[in-house]
PDB file of C-alpha atoms in Angstrom:
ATOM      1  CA  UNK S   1       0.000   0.000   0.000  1.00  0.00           C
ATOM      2  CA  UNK S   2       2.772   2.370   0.830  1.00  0.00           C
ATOM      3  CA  UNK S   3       4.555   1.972  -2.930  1.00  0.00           C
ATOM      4  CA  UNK S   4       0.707   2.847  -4.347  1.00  0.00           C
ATOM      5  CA  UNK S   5       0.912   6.222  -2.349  1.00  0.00           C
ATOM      6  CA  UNK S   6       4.538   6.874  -2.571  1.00  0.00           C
ATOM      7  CA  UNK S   7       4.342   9.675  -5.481  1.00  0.00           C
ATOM      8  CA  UNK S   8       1.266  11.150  -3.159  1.00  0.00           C
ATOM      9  CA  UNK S   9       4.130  11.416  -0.168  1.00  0.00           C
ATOM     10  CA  UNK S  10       6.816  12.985  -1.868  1.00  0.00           C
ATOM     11  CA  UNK S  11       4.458  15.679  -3.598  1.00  0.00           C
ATOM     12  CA  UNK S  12       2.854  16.445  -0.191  1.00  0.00           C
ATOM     13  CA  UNK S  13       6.340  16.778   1.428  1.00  0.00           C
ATOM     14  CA  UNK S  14       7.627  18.997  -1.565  1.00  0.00           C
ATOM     15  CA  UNK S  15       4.722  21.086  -1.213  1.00  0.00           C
ATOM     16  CA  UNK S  16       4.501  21.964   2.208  1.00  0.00           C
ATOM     17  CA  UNK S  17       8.379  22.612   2.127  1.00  0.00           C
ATOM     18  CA  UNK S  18       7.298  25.252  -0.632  1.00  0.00           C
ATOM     19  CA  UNK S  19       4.718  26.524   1.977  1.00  0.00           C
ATOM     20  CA  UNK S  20       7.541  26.994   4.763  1.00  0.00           C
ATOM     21  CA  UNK S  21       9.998  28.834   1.954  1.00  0.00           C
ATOM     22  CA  UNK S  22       6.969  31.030   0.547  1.00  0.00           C
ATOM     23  CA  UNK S  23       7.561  29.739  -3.025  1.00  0.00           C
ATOM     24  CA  UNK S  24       4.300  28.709  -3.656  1.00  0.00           C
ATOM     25  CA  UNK S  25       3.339  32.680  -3.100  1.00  0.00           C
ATOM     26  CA  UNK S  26       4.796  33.359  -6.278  1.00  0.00           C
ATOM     27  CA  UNK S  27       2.470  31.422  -7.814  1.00  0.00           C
ATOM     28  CA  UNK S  28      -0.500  32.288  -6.026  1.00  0.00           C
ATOM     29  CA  UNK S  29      -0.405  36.039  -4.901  1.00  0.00           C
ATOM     30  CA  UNK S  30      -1.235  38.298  -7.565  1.00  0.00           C
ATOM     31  CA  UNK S  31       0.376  41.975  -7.427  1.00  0.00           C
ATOM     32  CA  UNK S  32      -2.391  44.178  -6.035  1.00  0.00           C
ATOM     33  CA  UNK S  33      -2.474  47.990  -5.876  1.00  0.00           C
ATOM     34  CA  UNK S  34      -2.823  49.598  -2.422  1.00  0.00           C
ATOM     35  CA  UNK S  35      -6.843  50.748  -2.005  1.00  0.00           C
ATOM     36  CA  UNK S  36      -7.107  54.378  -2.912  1.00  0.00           C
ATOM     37  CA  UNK S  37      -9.727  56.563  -1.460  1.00  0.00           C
ATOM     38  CA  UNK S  38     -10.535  59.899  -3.188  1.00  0.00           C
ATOM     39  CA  UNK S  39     -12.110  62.543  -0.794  1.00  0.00           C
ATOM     40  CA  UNK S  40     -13.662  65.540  -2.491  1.00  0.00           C
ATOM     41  CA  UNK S  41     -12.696  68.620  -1.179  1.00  0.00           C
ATOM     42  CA  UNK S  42     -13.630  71.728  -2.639  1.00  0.00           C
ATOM     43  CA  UNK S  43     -13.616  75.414  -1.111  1.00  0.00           C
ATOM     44  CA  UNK S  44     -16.560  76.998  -0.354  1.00  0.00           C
ATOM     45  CA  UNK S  45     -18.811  73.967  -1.258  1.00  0.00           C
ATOM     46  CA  UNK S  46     -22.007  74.143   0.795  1.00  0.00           C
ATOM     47  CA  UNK S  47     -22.564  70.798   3.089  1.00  0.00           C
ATOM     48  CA  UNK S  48     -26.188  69.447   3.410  1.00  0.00           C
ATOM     49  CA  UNK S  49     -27.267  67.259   6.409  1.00  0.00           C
ATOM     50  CA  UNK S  50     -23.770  66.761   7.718  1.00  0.00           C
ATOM     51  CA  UNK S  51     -22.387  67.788  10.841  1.00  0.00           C
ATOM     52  CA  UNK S  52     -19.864  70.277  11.328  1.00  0.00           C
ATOM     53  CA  UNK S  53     -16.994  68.221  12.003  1.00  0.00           C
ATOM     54  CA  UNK S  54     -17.276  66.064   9.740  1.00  0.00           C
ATOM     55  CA  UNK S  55     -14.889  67.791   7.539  1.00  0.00           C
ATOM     56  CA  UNK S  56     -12.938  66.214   4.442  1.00  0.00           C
ATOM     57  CA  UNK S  57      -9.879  66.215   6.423  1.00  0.00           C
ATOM     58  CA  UNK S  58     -11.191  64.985   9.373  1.00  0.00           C
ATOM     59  CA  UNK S  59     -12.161  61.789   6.866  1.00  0.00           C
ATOM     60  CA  UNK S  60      -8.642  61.604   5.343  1.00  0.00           C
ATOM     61  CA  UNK S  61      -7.302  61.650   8.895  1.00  0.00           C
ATOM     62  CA  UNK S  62      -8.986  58.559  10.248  1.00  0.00           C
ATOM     63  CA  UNK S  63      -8.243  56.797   7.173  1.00  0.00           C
ATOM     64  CA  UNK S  64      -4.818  57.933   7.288  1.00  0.00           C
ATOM     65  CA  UNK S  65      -3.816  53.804   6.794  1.00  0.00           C
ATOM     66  CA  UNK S  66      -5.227  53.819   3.191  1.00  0.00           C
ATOM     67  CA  UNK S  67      -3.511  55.798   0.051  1.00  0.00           C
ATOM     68  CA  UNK S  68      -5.890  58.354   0.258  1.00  0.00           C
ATOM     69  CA  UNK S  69      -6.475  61.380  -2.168  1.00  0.00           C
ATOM     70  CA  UNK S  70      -7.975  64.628  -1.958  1.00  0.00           C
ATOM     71  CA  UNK S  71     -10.417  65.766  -5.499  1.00  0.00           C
ATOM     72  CA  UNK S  72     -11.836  68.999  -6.027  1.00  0.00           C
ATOM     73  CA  UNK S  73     -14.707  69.029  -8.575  1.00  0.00           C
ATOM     74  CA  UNK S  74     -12.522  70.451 -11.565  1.00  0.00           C
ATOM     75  CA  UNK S  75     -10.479  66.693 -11.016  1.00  0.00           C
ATOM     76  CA  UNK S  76     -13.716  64.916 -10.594  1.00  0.00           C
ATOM     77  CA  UNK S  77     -14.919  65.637 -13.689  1.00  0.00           C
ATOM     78  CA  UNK S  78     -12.629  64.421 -15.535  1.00  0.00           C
ATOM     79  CA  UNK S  79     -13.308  61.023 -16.089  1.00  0.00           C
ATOM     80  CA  UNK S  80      -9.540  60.405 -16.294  1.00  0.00           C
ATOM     81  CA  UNK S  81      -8.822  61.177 -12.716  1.00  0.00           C
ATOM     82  CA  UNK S  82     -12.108  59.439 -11.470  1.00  0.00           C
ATOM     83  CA  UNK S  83     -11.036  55.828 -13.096  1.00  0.00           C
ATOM     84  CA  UNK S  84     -11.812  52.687 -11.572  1.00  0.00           C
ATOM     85  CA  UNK S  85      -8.290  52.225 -12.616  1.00  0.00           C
ATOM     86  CA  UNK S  86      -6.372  55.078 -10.298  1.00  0.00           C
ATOM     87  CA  UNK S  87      -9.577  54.730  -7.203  1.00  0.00           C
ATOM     88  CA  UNK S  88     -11.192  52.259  -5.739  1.00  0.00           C
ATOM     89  CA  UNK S  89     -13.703  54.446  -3.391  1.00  0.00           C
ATOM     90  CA  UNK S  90     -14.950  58.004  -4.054  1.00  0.00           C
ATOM     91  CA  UNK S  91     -16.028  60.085  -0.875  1.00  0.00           C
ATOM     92  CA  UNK S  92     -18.614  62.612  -1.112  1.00  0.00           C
ATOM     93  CA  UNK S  93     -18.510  63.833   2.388  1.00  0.00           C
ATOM     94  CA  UNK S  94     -20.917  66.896   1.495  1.00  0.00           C
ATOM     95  CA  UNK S  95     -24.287  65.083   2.482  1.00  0.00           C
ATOM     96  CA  UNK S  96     -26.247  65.443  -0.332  1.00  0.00           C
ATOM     97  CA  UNK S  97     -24.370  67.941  -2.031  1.00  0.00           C
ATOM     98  CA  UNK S  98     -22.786  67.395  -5.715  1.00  0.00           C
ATOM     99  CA  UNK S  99     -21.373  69.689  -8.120  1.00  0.00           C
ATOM    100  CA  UNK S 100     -23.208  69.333 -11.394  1.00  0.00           C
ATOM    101  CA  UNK S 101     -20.562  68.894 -13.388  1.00  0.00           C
ATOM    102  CA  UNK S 102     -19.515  66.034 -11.764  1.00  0.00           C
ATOM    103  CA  UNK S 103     -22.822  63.709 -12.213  1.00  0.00           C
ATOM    104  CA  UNK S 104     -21.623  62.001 -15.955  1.00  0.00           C
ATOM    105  CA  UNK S 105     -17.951  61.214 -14.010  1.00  0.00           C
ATOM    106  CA  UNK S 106     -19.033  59.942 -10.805  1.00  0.00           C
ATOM    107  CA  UNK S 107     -22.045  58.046 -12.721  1.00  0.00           C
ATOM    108  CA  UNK S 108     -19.337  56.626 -14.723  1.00  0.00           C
ATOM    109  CA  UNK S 109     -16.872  55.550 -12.363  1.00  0.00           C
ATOM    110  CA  UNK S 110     -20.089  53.546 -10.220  1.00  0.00           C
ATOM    111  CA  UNK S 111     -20.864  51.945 -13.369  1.00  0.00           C
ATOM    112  CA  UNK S 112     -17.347  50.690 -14.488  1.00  0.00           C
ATOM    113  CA  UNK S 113     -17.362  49.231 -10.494  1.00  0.00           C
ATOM    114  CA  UNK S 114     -15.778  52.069  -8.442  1.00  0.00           C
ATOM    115  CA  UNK S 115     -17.373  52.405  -4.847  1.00  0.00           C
ATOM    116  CA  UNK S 116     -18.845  55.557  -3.897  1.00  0.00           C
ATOM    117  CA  UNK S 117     -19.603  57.334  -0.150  1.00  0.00           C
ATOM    118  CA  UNK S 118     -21.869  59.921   0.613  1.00  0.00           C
ATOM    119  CA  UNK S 119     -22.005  61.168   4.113  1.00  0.00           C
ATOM    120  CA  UNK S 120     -25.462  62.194   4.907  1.00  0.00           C
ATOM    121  CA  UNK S 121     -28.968  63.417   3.420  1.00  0.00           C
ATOM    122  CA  UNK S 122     -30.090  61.713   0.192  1.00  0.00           C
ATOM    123  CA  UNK S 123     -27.556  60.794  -2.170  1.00  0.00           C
ATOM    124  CA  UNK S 124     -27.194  63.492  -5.139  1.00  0.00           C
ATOM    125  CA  UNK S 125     -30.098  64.974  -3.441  1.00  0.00           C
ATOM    126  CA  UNK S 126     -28.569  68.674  -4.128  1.00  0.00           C
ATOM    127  CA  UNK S 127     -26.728  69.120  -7.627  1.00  0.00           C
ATOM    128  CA  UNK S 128     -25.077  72.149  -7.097  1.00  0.00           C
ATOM    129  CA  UNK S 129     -23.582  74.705 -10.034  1.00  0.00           C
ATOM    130  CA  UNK S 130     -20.716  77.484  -9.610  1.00  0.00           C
ATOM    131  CA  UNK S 131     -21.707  80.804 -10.336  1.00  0.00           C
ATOM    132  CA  UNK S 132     -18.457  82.538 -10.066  1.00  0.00           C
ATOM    133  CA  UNK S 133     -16.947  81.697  -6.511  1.00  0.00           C
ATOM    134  CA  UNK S 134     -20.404  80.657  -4.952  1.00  0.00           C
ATOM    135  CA  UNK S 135     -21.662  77.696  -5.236  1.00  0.00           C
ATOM    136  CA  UNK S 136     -25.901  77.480  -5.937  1.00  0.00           C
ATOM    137  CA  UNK S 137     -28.507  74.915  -5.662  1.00  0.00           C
ATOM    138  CA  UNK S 138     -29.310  74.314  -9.691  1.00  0.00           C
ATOM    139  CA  UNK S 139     -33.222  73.198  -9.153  1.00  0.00           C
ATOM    140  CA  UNK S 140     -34.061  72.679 -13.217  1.00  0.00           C
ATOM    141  CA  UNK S 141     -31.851  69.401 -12.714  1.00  0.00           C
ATOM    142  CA  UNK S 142     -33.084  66.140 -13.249  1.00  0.00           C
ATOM    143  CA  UNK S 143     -32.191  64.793  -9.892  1.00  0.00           C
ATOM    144  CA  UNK S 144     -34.233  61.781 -10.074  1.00  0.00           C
ATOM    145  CA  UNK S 145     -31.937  60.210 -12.820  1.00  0.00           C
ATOM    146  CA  UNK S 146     -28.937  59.587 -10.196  1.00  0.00           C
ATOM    147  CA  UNK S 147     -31.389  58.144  -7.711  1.00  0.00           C
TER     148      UNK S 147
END
């Protein structure tokens, strides 16, 4: 019986001597990127049905163990810097509070598989649009498309 099993043996002894040396991890682990978090962080943006401390940076500091990025709405926009490719998880930490020229980005990034974050109040509840440095509530939006 032992000469049936013998090749079963030796591969089991090769093998876990491969687990003890790590070799089998070459084989196995594939190279991952570290998890990158954009925050948005804009001046000036209004925040809906968030508290007052709840700040971008006070976000980026408790997740201060992840490569974490900070996005104002000129970079969200463009669908190059919003790419499932460069983030993993976007961070709206406005409430319900979006810049309007964001929407076609951020609705692209969810639908290529990027995770998205909102910190309050119903998400895209508020599209907002920048009339010169203030930011306004744009109410002939379509709001119920991103719902």
């Amino acid at each position: 019986m032992l000469k049936r099993h013998k090749p079963i043996i030796i591969f089991l002894i090769f093998f876990i001597s491969c687990l003890n040396y790590g070799a089998i991890r070459v084989f196995s682990e594939k190279e991952t990127k570290p998890f990158t978090i954009a925050i948005f962080k804009e001046e000036n943006f209004p925040r809906i049905g968030v508290p007052d401390g709840l700040t971008p940076g006070w976000i980026g500091e408790r997740l201060k163990d992840y490569n974490i990025i900070y996005m104002n709405a000129d970079e969200i926009k463009d669908k190059g810097s919003l790419s499932v490719d460069k983030i993993d998880l976007l961070i709206l930490p406005y409430g319900q509070a979006v810049p309007e020229k964001a929407l076609s980005a951020i609705e692209e990034f969810i639908k290529e598989g990027g995770g998205i974050f909102t910190t309050g109040g119903r998400p895209f509840g508020s599209i907002l649009r920048k009339n010169g440095k203030i930011w306004e509530k744009d109410n002939s939006f379509d709001v119920e498309k991103y719902l």
